[in-house]
Coordinates of C-alpha atoms in Angstrom, one line a residue:
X11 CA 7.9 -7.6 -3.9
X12 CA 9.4 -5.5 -7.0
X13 CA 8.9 -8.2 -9.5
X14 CA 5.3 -9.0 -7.8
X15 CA 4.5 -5.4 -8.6
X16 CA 6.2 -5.2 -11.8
X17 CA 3.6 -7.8 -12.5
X18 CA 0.3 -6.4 -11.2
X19 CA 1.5 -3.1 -13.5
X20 CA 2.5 -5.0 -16.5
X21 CA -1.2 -6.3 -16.4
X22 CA -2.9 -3.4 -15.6
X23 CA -1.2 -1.1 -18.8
X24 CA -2.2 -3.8 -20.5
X25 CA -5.5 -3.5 -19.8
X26 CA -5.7 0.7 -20.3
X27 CA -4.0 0.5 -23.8
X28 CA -4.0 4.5 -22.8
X29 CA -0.8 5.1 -21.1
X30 CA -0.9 8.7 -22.0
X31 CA -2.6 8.5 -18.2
X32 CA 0.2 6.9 -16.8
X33 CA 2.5 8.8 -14.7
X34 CA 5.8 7.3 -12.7
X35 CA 6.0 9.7 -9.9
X36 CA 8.9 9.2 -7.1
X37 CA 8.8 11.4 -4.0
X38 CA 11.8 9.6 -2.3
X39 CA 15.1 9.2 -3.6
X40 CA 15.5 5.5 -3.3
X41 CA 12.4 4.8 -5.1
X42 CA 13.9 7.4 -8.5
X43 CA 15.9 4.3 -9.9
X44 CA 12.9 1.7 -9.9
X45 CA 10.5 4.2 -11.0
X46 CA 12.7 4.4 -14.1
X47 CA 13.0 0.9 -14.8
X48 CA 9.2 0.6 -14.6
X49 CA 8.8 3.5 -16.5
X50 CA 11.0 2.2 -19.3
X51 CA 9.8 -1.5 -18.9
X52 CA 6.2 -0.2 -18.9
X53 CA 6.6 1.6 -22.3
X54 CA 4.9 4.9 -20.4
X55 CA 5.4 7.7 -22.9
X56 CA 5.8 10.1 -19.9
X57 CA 9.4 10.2 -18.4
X58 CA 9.2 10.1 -14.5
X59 CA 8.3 12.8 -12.6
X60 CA 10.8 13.0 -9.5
X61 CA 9.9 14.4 -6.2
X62 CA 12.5 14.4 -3.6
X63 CA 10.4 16.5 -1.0
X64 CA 13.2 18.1 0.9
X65 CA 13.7 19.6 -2.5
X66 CA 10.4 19.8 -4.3
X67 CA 8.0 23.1 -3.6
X68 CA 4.4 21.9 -2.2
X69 CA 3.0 23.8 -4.7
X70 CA 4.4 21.5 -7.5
X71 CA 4.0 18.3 -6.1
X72 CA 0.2 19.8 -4.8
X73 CA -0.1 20.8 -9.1
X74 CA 0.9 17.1 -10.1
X75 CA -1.6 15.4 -8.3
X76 CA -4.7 17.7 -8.2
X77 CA -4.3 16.8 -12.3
X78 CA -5.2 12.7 -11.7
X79 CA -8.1 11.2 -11.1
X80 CA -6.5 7.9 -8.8
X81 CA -3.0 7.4 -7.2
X82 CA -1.5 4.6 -6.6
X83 CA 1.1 4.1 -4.4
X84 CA 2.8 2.6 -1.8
X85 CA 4.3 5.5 -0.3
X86 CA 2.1 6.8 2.9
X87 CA 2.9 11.0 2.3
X88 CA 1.7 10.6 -1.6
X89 CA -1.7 9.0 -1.0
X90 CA -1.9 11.3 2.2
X91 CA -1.3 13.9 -0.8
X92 CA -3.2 13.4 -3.5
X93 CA -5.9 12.6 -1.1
X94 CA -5.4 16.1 0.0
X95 CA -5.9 17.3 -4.0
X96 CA -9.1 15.2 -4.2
X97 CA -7.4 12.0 -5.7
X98 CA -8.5 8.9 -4.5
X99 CA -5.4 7.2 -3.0
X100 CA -5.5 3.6 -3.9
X101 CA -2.4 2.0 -1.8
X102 CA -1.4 -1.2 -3.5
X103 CA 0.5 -2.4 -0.5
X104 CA 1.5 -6.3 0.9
X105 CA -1.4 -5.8 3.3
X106 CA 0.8 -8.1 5.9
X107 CA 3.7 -5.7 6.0
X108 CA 2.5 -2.1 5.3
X109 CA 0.5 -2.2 9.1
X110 CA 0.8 1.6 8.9
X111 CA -1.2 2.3 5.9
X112 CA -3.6 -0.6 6.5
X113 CA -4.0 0.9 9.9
X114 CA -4.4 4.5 8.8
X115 CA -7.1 3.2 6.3
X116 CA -8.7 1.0 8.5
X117 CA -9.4 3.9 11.6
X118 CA -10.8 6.3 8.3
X119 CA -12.9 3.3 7.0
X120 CA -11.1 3.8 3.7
X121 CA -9.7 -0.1 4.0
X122 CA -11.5 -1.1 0.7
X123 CA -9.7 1.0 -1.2
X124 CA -6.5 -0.8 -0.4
X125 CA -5.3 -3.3 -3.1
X126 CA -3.4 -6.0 -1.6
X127 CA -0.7 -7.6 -3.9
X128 CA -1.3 -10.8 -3.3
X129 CA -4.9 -11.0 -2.7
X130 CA -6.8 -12.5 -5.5
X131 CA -9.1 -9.7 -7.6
X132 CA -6.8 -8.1 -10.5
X133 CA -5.8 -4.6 -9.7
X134 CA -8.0 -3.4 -13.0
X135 CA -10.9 -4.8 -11.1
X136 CA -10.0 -2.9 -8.5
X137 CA -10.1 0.1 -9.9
X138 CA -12.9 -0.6 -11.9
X139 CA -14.9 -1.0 -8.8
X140 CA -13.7 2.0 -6.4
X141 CA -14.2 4.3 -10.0
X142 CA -17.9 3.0 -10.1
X143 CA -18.4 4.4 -6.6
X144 CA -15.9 7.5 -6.8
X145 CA -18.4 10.1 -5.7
X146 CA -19.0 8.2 -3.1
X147 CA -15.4 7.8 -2.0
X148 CA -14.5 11.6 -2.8
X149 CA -17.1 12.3 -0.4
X150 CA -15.9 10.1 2.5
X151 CA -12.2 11.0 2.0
X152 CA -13.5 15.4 1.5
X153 CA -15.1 14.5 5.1
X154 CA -11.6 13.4 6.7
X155 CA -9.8 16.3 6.0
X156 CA -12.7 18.5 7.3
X157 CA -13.0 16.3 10.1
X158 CA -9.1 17.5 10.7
X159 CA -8.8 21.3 12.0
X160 CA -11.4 21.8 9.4
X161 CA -9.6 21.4 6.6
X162 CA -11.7 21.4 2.9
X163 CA -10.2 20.1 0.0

């Protein structure tokens, strides 16, 4: 799975020659040593913001994300997050064995925004498409969290 997603990443910086956008963000503590490797074998100017949230005030990790623009992850809590900030939260998941998220985002008709590892569109694509409809999807995801004790992002 690591070296699968290694790949999909290695492709995708290649593809934004910008990785001044690229953050490494880990919110757990098992995921700080693999964020680093990718970090480093990535070549993301940006050293790796770490987020262990029993430590970690809301308010910073809240600051973090309501400064991107799309998250991706495979962490439920950080696309729950930065969906919560107005980020779209693209997980990019082994659709077979993360049944949670696909479940989640299947029940909040947000499934197209998952990016399955080993499905067969590149991850740039991916993106490409969801950012051509991203009003569209800010919309729909503003609308869950209101639709949830009324809570407006």
């Amino acid at each position: 799975l690591a070296v699968r997603l290694l790949q999909i990443l290695e492709k995708l910086c290649q593809t934004y020659s910008n990785k001044e956008s690229f953050i490494c963000v880990s919110q757990v503590q098992r995921d700080d040593e693999f964020m680093s490797r990718l970090n480093k074998k990535l070549d993301i100017p940006h050293s790796v913001k770490f987020f262990e949230l029993s430590k970690a005030s809301g308010e910073s990790i809240f600051s973090l994300y309501s400064n991107m623009e799309i998250l991706l992850s495979n962490r439920l809590h950080a696309l729950i997050f930065a969906a919560s900030r107005g980020v779209i939260p693209i997980p990019v998941i082994d659709k077979k064995h993360h049944l949670k998220i696909v479940g989640i985002y299947q029940d909040e008709g947000l499934d197209d925004l998952i990016f399955d590892i080993y499905g067969e569109i590149e991850l740039s694509e991916h993106i490409a498409q969801i950012k051509s409809q991203s009003d569209s999807w800010l919309h729909k995801i503003r609308s869950i969290f209101q639709k949830y004790n009324g809570y407006s992002i």
